[in-house]
Amino acid sequence: MRMVDLIEKKRDGQALTDEEIQFIVSGYTKGDIPDYQMSAFLMTVFYKDMMDEEITTLTLAMANSGEMIDLSSIQGIKVDKHSTGGVGDTTTLILAPLVASVGVSVAKMSGRGLGYTGGTLDKLEAIPGFHVEIPDEDFIRLVNESHVAVIGQSGDLAPADKKLYALRDVTATVNSIPLIASSIMSKKIAAGADTIVLDVTTGEGAFMKNIDEARRLAETMVRIGHLANRQTMAVISDMSQPLGEAIGNSLEVVEAIETLRGKGPEDLMEMCYILGSQMVVLAKKADTLDEARAMLKEALESGKALDKFREMIRNQGGEESIIEAPERLLTAKYQIELPAKTAGVVQKIVANEIGIAAMLLGAGRATKEDSVDHAVGIKLHKKVGMPVKTGESLLTIYSNSESIENVKELLYKNIEIGSSGTEPELIHDIIT
Ligand code: URA
């Protein structure tokens, strides 16, 4: 088989066979297929798309390119949750302990963020002492004992995806539904969970800018999950404005603690109830979504969920005292308010641009080699649909530098105030 023939076949819009796709994935992972041929192939997929069968074969070939984690020694159904990305998305920090506190086993492998703010691992590392590099045996023991552990992806998990993602990043081929779906699902399948709850975001802060694209991505991933024998469902959620109020690593840990105390932002809380209820039902701990929601509400109100977060922090070497004094994490040198220039109603808070503003402060990475500043970020005081008076603070900037005119300018440009504005729907659709 020759790679050039396969590029030509896809270029001409034909479907590839299982054998051909496996040849491409294993050849590229081993280094037999060079980057220039793989780049050409990725671009043909970008333009010519793939059939469902091709996407499934591609996903399974990528999942099988490295270690397949075996979680069978963890009792019961293991649930994983994955978001396709957003700004201020603190849900994992809340959901993992919340759902674990009602007896659902959450064995979660997370990633670091590139662009915008950090990923879940960066956020957890804002907690002093918290370890995310844990050997597989300890990970499994913790989930068996405590129902929850959130760790970094093992180095050999879906290596084909790691290599391909790096190439897609520099060849303008990230934003392709078959490539995103296979990239995400290969890692989820290799990570071993029985059940996968997907949060497919849509809007300016997401890969999928419109609902139709998000629906196709969600349907594709759910289908792959089913074909790989994993219970899978997807929620299509809004990411036109940031979720919750905090954007930045320490700020999001503080927000997670507040939410687990029942004092978090309404949209974030609701998102956690929606995703959490699905996780509880899929794990067979409740028969209906209403029953699951009632269990989660009780866990939150009784303090069980917050206790579980404390236990998770302790188990992974973190300083649990931050639960009682989360403000200790807010160590940025400056807290700078951004006053509204006009009165009215907030019409738009462009999620990706607010994420870029947080990244410019140091909360995210522009390249893989950058380190993140856990202390910096943005705390929104106004969300879309809220009234605002002239001079009232729209948000607080947590910064370690005083000269942030570029950040302020970017924020002003991307927060629109007008005569009316309505809060966007949080959930657009559910795909099972
Ligand atoms: N996240 C991934 O893991 N892969 C993609 O392709 C896009 C988002």
Short mmCIF file of N, CA, C and O in Angstrom, two decimals, residues 154-251:
data_model
loop_
_atom_site.label_atom_id
_atom_site.label_comp_id
_atom_site.label_asym_id
_atom_site.label_seq_id
_atom_site.Cartn_x
_atom_site.Cartn_y
_atom_site.Cartn_z
N SER A 154 -1.97 9.31 30.84
CA SER A 154 -0.72 8.58 30.79
C SER A 154 -0.03 8.90 29.45
O SER A 154 -0.70 9.10 28.43
N GLY A 155 1.31 8.96 29.48
CA GLY A 155 2.08 9.42 28.33
C GLY A 155 1.81 8.59 27.08
O GLY A 155 1.92 9.08 25.96
N ASP A 156 1.42 7.32 27.27
CA ASP A 156 1.27 6.45 26.11
C ASP A 156 -0.20 6.26 25.72
O ASP A 156 -0.55 5.32 25.02
N LEU A 157 -1.07 7.17 26.19
CA LEU A 157 -2.49 7.06 25.83
C LEU A 157 -2.69 7.65 24.42
O LEU A 157 -2.38 8.83 24.20
N ALA A 158 -3.17 6.85 23.52
CA ALA A 158 -3.44 7.28 22.14
C ALA A 158 -2.30 8.13 21.55
O ALA A 158 -2.51 9.28 21.17
N PRO A 159 -1.07 7.57 21.45
CA PRO A 159 0.04 8.37 20.91
C PRO A 159 -0.22 8.86 19.49
O PRO A 159 0.29 9.91 19.08
N ALA A 160 -1.01 8.10 18.73
CA ALA A 160 -1.31 8.55 17.36
C ALA A 160 -2.02 9.90 17.41
O ALA A 160 -1.75 10.79 16.60
N ASP A 161 -2.92 10.06 18.37
CA ASP A 161 -3.64 11.33 18.47
C ASP A 161 -2.69 12.46 18.87
O ASP A 161 -2.78 13.57 18.36
N LYS A 162 -1.78 12.14 19.80
CA LYS A 162 -0.85 13.18 20.25
C LYS A 162 -0.07 13.74 19.06
O LYS A 162 0.05 14.94 18.87
N LYS A 163 0.42 12.83 18.24
CA LYS A 163 1.23 13.23 17.08
C LYS A 163 0.36 13.95 16.04
O LYS A 163 0.75 14.98 15.48
N LEU A 164 -0.82 13.39 15.83
CA LEU A 164 -1.71 13.99 14.82
C LEU A 164 -2.21 15.35 15.25
O LEU A 164 -2.32 16.28 14.45
N TYR A 165 -2.53 15.48 16.56
CA TYR A 165 -3.07 16.76 17.03
C TYR A 165 -2.03 17.87 16.85
O TYR A 165 -2.37 18.98 16.42
N ALA A 166 -0.77 17.53 17.16
CA ALA A 166 0.31 18.53 17.02
C ALA A 166 0.42 18.97 15.55
O ALA A 166 0.62 20.15 15.24
N LEU A 167 0.25 18.01 14.64
CA LEU A 167 0.34 18.33 13.21
C LEU A 167 -0.89 19.14 12.77
O LEU A 167 -0.77 20.12 12.01
N ARG A 168 -2.07 18.76 13.27
CA ARG A 168 -3.29 19.50 12.90
C ARG A 168 -3.20 20.96 13.36
O ARG A 168 -3.64 21.87 12.67
N ASP A 169 -2.60 21.12 14.54
CA ASP A 169 -2.49 22.45 15.13
C ASP A 169 -1.72 23.42 14.21
O ASP A 169 -2.00 24.60 14.19
N VAL A 170 -0.76 22.89 13.45
CA VAL A 170 0.07 23.77 12.60
C VAL A 170 -0.26 23.63 11.11
O VAL A 170 0.45 24.17 10.26
N THR A 171 -1.34 22.90 10.78
CA THR A 171 -1.70 22.78 9.37
C THR A 171 -3.16 23.21 9.13
O THR A 171 -3.76 22.85 8.11
N ALA A 172 -3.70 23.95 10.07
CA ALA A 172 -5.07 24.48 9.96
C ALA A 172 -6.10 23.37 9.72
O ALA A 172 -7.03 23.53 8.93
N THR A 173 -5.92 22.24 10.40
CA THR A 173 -6.86 21.13 10.22
C THR A 173 -7.47 20.67 11.55
O THR A 173 -7.93 19.54 11.66
N VAL A 174 -7.44 21.56 12.55
CA VAL A 174 -8.06 21.18 13.83
C VAL A 174 -9.57 21.10 13.66
O VAL A 174 -10.22 20.14 14.08
N ASN A 175 -10.12 22.11 12.99
CA ASN A 175 -11.58 22.24 13.02
C ASN A 175 -12.33 21.38 12.01
O ASN A 175 -13.04 21.87 11.15
N SER A 176 -12.18 20.09 12.13
CA SER A 176 -12.82 19.15 11.21
C SER A 176 -13.57 18.13 12.07
O SER A 176 -12.98 17.53 12.98
N ILE A 177 -14.86 17.93 11.78
CA ILE A 177 -15.66 17.06 12.64
C ILE A 177 -15.09 15.62 12.74
O ILE A 177 -14.92 15.12 13.84
N PRO A 178 -14.77 14.95 11.63
CA PRO A 178 -14.22 13.59 11.79
C PRO A 178 -12.92 13.58 12.60
O PRO A 178 -12.67 12.65 13.37
N LEU A 179 -12.10 14.63 12.43
CA LEU A 179 -10.82 14.64 13.14
C LEU A 179 -11.00 14.96 14.62
O LEU A 179 -10.34 14.38 15.49
N ILE A 180 -11.91 15.87 14.94
CA ILE A 180 -12.16 16.18 16.37
C ILE A 180 -12.81 14.97 17.05
O ILE A 180 -12.40 14.55 18.13
N ALA A 181 -13.83 14.41 16.39
CA ALA A 181 -14.55 13.28 17.00
C ALA A 181 -13.60 12.11 17.25
O ALA A 181 -13.61 11.52 18.34
N SER A 182 -12.76 11.78 16.28
CA SER A 182 -11.87 10.63 16.48
C SER A 182 -10.80 10.94 17.51
O SER A 182 -10.41 10.07 18.30
N SER A 183 -10.34 12.19 17.55
CA SER A 183 -9.31 12.58 18.52
C SER A 183 -9.86 12.43 19.95
O SER A 183 -9.24 11.80 20.81
N ILE A 184 -11.03 13.00 20.19
CA ILE A 184 -11.59 12.95 21.55
C ILE A 184 -11.95 11.52 21.93
O ILE A 184 -11.57 11.02 22.99
N MET A 185 -12.67 10.83 21.03
CA MET A 185 -13.17 9.51 21.40
C MET A 185 -12.05 8.47 21.50
O MET A 185 -12.15 7.53 22.28
N SER A 186 -10.97 8.64 20.76
CA SER A 186 -9.87 7.66 20.89
C SER A 186 -9.31 7.72 22.31
O SER A 186 -9.02 6.68 22.91
N LYS A 187 -9.20 8.94 22.86
CA LYS A 187 -8.64 9.06 24.21
C LYS A 187 -9.62 8.55 25.26
O LYS A 187 -9.25 7.93 26.24
N LYS A 188 -10.90 8.84 25.03
CA LYS A 188 -11.92 8.38 26.00
C LYS A 188 -11.97 6.85 26.01
O LYS A 188 -12.09 6.24 27.06
N ILE A 189 -11.90 6.25 24.83
CA ILE A 189 -11.99 4.78 24.75
C ILE A 189 -10.73 4.15 25.37
O ILE A 189 -10.82 3.22 26.16
N ALA A 190 -9.57 4.73 25.06
CA ALA A 190 -8.32 4.19 25.62
C ALA A 190 -8.27 4.37 27.14
O ALA A 190 -7.64 3.59 27.84
N ALA A 191 -8.96 5.39 27.66
CA ALA A 191 -8.90 5.67 29.10
C ALA A 191 -9.78 4.73 29.91
O ALA A 191 -9.77 4.76 31.14
N GLY A 192 -10.58 3.92 29.23
CA GLY A 192 -11.18 2.76 29.90
C GLY A 192 -12.55 2.90 30.55
O GLY A 192 -13.05 1.93 31.09
N ALA A 193 -13.17 4.09 30.55
CA ALA A 193 -14.47 4.20 31.23
C ALA A 193 -15.55 3.41 30.49
O ALA A 193 -15.48 3.22 29.27
N ASP A 194 -16.56 2.95 31.24
CA ASP A 194 -17.67 2.20 30.62
C ASP A 194 -18.67 3.17 30.00
O ASP A 194 -19.40 2.82 29.08
N THR A 195 -18.74 4.35 30.58
CA THR A 195 -19.80 5.29 30.26
C THR A 195 -19.20 6.67 30.05
O THR A 195 -18.35 7.10 30.83
N ILE A 196 -19.62 7.34 28.99
CA ILE A 196 -19.03 8.64 28.66
C ILE A 196 -20.14 9.67 28.49
O ILE A 196 -21.05 9.48 27.67
N VAL A 197 -20.06 10.74 29.26
CA VAL A 197 -21.00 11.85 29.11
C VAL A 197 -20.23 13.00 28.46
O VAL A 197 -19.21 13.45 28.99
N LEU A 198 -20.71 13.42 27.28
CA LEU A 198 -20.01 14.46 26.52
C LEU A 198 -20.74 15.79 26.63
O LEU A 198 -21.98 15.84 26.50
N ASP A 199 -19.98 16.83 26.85
CA ASP A 199 -20.54 18.17 26.82
C ASP A 199 -19.99 18.83 25.55
O ASP A 199 -18.82 19.19 25.50
N VAL A 200 -20.83 18.90 24.52
CA VAL A 200 -20.38 19.48 23.25
C VAL A 200 -20.81 20.95 23.25
O VAL A 200 -22.00 21.26 23.23
N THR A 201 -19.81 21.82 23.31
CA THR A 201 -20.12 23.24 23.43
C THR A 201 -20.30 23.88 22.06
O THR A 201 -19.72 23.43 21.07
N THR A 202 -21.10 24.94 22.04
CA THR A 202 -21.29 25.67 20.78
C THR A 202 -21.37 27.17 21.06
O THR A 202 -21.83 27.59 22.11
N GLY A 203 -20.87 27.95 20.10
CA GLY A 203 -20.84 29.41 20.28
C GLY A 203 -19.43 29.92 20.09
O GLY A 203 -18.52 29.14 19.78
N GLU A 204 -19.25 31.23 20.29
CA GLU A 204 -17.94 31.84 20.00
C GLU A 204 -16.78 31.22 20.76
O GLU A 204 -15.65 31.22 20.30
N GLY A 205 -17.05 30.70 21.97
CA GLY A 205 -15.96 30.15 22.78
C GLY A 205 -15.70 28.68 22.52
O GLY A 205 -14.95 28.04 23.26
N ALA A 206 -16.32 28.11 21.48
CA ALA A 206 -16.22 26.66 21.25
C ALA A 206 -15.65 26.38 19.86
O ALA A 206 -15.61 27.27 19.01
N PHE A 207 -15.23 25.12 19.62
CA PHE A 207 -14.80 24.73 18.28
C PHE A 207 -15.96 24.86 17.30
O PHE A 207 -15.80 25.29 16.17
N MET A 208 -17.14 24.42 17.74
CA MET A 208 -18.30 24.43 16.86
C MET A 208 -19.06 25.74 17.07
O MET A 208 -19.64 25.96 18.13
N LYS A 209 -19.04 26.58 16.05
CA LYS A 209 -19.60 27.92 16.22
C LYS A 209 -21.12 27.92 16.10
O LYS A 209 -21.78 28.84 16.56
N ASN A 210 -21.70 26.91 15.42
CA ASN A 210 -23.16 26.89 15.35
C ASN A 210 -23.74 25.55 15.79
O ASN A 210 -23.03 24.54 15.86
N ILE A 211 -25.05 25.58 16.07
CA ILE A 211 -25.68 24.41 16.69
C ILE A 211 -25.70 23.21 15.74
O ILE A 211 -25.52 22.08 16.18
N ASP A 212 -25.88 23.44 14.45
CA ASP A 212 -25.93 22.31 13.52
C ASP A 212 -24.61 21.55 13.50
O ASP A 212 -24.57 20.32 13.50
N GLU A 213 -23.50 22.31 13.50
CA GLU A 213 -22.18 21.65 13.51
C GLU A 213 -21.98 20.90 14.83
O GLU A 213 -21.46 19.79 14.85
N ALA A 214 -22.40 21.55 15.92
CA ALA A 214 -22.24 20.91 17.23
C ALA A 214 -23.06 19.63 17.29
O ALA A 214 -22.61 18.61 17.83
N ARG A 215 -24.25 19.66 16.69
CA ARG A 215 -25.10 18.47 16.70
C ARG A 215 -24.43 17.34 15.91
O ARG A 215 -24.41 16.20 16.33
N ARG A 216 -23.84 17.69 14.78
CA ARG A 216 -23.19 16.63 13.99
C ARG A 216 -22.00 16.04 14.75
O ARG A 216 -21.79 14.82 14.77
N LEU A 217 -21.23 16.91 15.41
CA LEU A 217 -20.10 16.40 16.19
C LEU A 217 -20.60 15.49 17.31
O LEU A 217 -20.07 14.40 17.54
N ALA A 218 -21.66 15.95 17.98
CA ALA A 218 -22.21 15.17 19.11
C ALA A 218 -22.72 13.82 18.61
O ALA A 218 -22.43 12.77 19.20
N GLU A 219 -23.47 13.84 17.52
CA GLU A 219 -24.03 12.58 17.00
C GLU A 219 -22.92 11.63 16.58
O GLU A 219 -22.99 10.43 16.82
N THR A 220 -21.88 12.19 15.97
CA THR A 220 -20.76 11.36 15.53
C THR A 220 -20.07 10.69 16.73
O THR A 220 -19.80 9.49 16.72
N MET A 221 -19.82 11.50 17.77
CA MET A 221 -19.11 10.93 18.93
C MET A 221 -19.98 9.91 19.66
O MET A 221 -19.48 8.87 20.12
N VAL A 222 -21.27 10.17 19.77
CA VAL A 222 -22.16 9.23 20.45
C VAL A 222 -22.20 7.90 19.68
O VAL A 222 -22.12 6.82 20.25
N ARG A 223 -22.26 8.01 18.36
CA ARG A 223 -22.29 6.79 17.53
C ARG A 223 -20.99 5.99 17.71
O ARG A 223 -21.02 4.78 17.88
N ILE A 224 -19.86 6.68 17.70
CA ILE A 224 -18.58 5.98 17.89
C ILE A 224 -18.57 5.29 19.25
O ILE A 224 -18.15 4.14 19.39
N GLY A 225 -19.04 6.00 20.29
CA GLY A 225 -19.07 5.42 21.63
C GLY A 225 -19.88 4.15 21.65
O GLY A 225 -19.45 3.12 22.19
N HIS A 226 -21.06 4.19 21.02
CA HIS A 226 -21.92 2.99 21.01
C HIS A 226 -21.24 1.84 20.26
O HIS A 226 -21.25 0.71 20.72
N LEU A 227 -20.62 2.19 19.12
CA LEU A 227 -19.96 1.13 18.34
C LEU A 227 -18.79 0.52 19.12
O LEU A 227 -18.44 -0.64 18.92
N ALA A 228 -18.21 1.31 20.02
CA ALA A 228 -17.08 0.79 20.81
C ALA A 228 -17.59 0.20 22.13
O ALA A 228 -16.80 -0.01 23.05
N ASN A 229 -18.91 -0.01 22.20
CA ASN A 229 -19.50 -0.65 23.38
C ASN A 229 -19.43 0.17 24.65
O ASN A 229 -19.28 -0.37 25.74
N ARG A 230 -19.45 1.49 24.52
CA ARG A 230 -19.47 2.36 25.71
C ARG A 230 -20.80 3.09 25.69
O ARG A 230 -21.22 3.62 24.64
N GLN A 231 -21.46 3.13 26.85
CA GLN A 231 -22.67 3.93 26.93
C GLN A 231 -22.23 5.38 26.74
O GLN A 231 -21.37 5.85 27.48
N THR A 232 -22.82 6.07 25.79
CA THR A 232 -22.37 7.44 25.51
C THR A 232 -23.56 8.34 25.24
O THR A 232 -24.52 7.92 24.59
N MET A 233 -23.54 9.54 25.77
CA MET A 233 -24.57 10.53 25.45
C MET A 233 -23.90 11.91 25.42
O MET A 233 -22.80 12.08 25.94
N ALA A 234 -24.58 12.85 24.77
CA ALA A 234 -23.99 14.19 24.67
C ALA A 234 -25.04 15.26 24.96
O ALA A 234 -26.20 15.14 24.57
N VAL A 235 -24.58 16.28 25.65
CA VAL A 235 -25.40 17.47 25.89
C VAL A 235 -24.78 18.56 25.02
O VAL A 235 -23.56 18.71 25.00
N ILE A 236 -25.62 19.28 24.26
CA ILE A 236 -25.08 20.40 23.48
C ILE A 236 -25.34 21.68 24.28
O ILE A 236 -26.49 22.03 24.54
N SER A 237 -24.27 22.31 24.73
CA SER A 237 -24.44 23.44 25.65
C SER A 237 -23.90 24.73 25.04
O SER A 237 -23.07 24.71 24.13
N ASP A 238 -24.38 25.82 25.58
CA ASP A 238 -24.03 27.14 25.04
C ASP A 238 -22.67 27.61 25.54
O ASP A 238 -22.38 27.56 26.74
N MET A 239 -21.83 28.08 24.63
CA MET A 239 -20.56 28.67 25.03
C MET A 239 -20.38 29.97 24.25
O MET A 239 -19.32 30.27 23.72
N SER A 240 -21.49 30.75 24.15
CA SER A 240 -21.35 32.04 23.48
C SER A 240 -20.75 33.04 24.47
O SER A 240 -19.94 33.89 24.10
N GLN A 241 -21.10 32.91 25.75
CA GLN A 241 -20.44 33.69 26.79
C GLN A 241 -19.77 32.69 27.74
O GLN A 241 -20.12 31.51 27.74
N PRO A 242 -18.80 33.15 28.55
CA PRO A 242 -18.14 32.19 29.45
C PRO A 242 -19.16 31.55 30.41
O PRO A 242 -20.18 32.15 30.72
N LEU A 243 -18.86 30.33 30.84
CA LEU A 243 -19.73 29.64 31.79
C LEU A 243 -19.34 30.08 33.21
O LEU A 243 -18.16 30.16 33.54
N GLY A 244 -20.33 30.37 34.03
CA GLY A 244 -20.03 30.84 35.39
C GLY A 244 -19.45 32.24 35.36
O GLY A 244 -19.68 33.00 34.41
N GLU A 245 -18.68 32.57 36.40
CA GLU A 245 -18.14 33.94 36.48
C GLU A 245 -16.62 33.98 36.46
O GLU A 245 -16.04 35.03 36.19
N ALA A 246 -15.96 32.86 36.77
CA ALA A 246 -14.50 32.87 36.92
C ALA A 246 -13.82 32.32 35.67
O ALA A 246 -14.26 31.31 35.11
N ILE A 247 -12.76 33.01 35.26
CA ILE A 247 -11.93 32.52 34.14
C ILE A 247 -10.48 32.64 34.61
O ILE A 247 -10.00 33.75 34.84
N GLY A 248 -9.83 31.52 34.79
CA GLY A 248 -8.47 31.54 35.35
C GLY A 248 -8.39 30.43 36.38
O GLY A 248 -9.40 30.05 36.97
N ASN A 249 -7.19 29.89 36.59
CA ASN A 249 -7.06 28.63 37.32
C ASN A 249 -7.46 28.71 38.79
O ASN A 249 -8.39 28.02 39.22
N SER A 250 -6.81 29.57 39.59
CA SER A 250 -7.18 29.67 41.01
C SER A 250 -8.60 30.18 41.16
O SER A 250 -9.36 29.71 42.02
N LEU A 251 -8.96 31.16 40.33
CA LEU A 251 -10.32 31.72 40.41
C LEU A 251 -11.37 30.62 40.20
O LEU A 251 -12.41 30.61 40.85
#
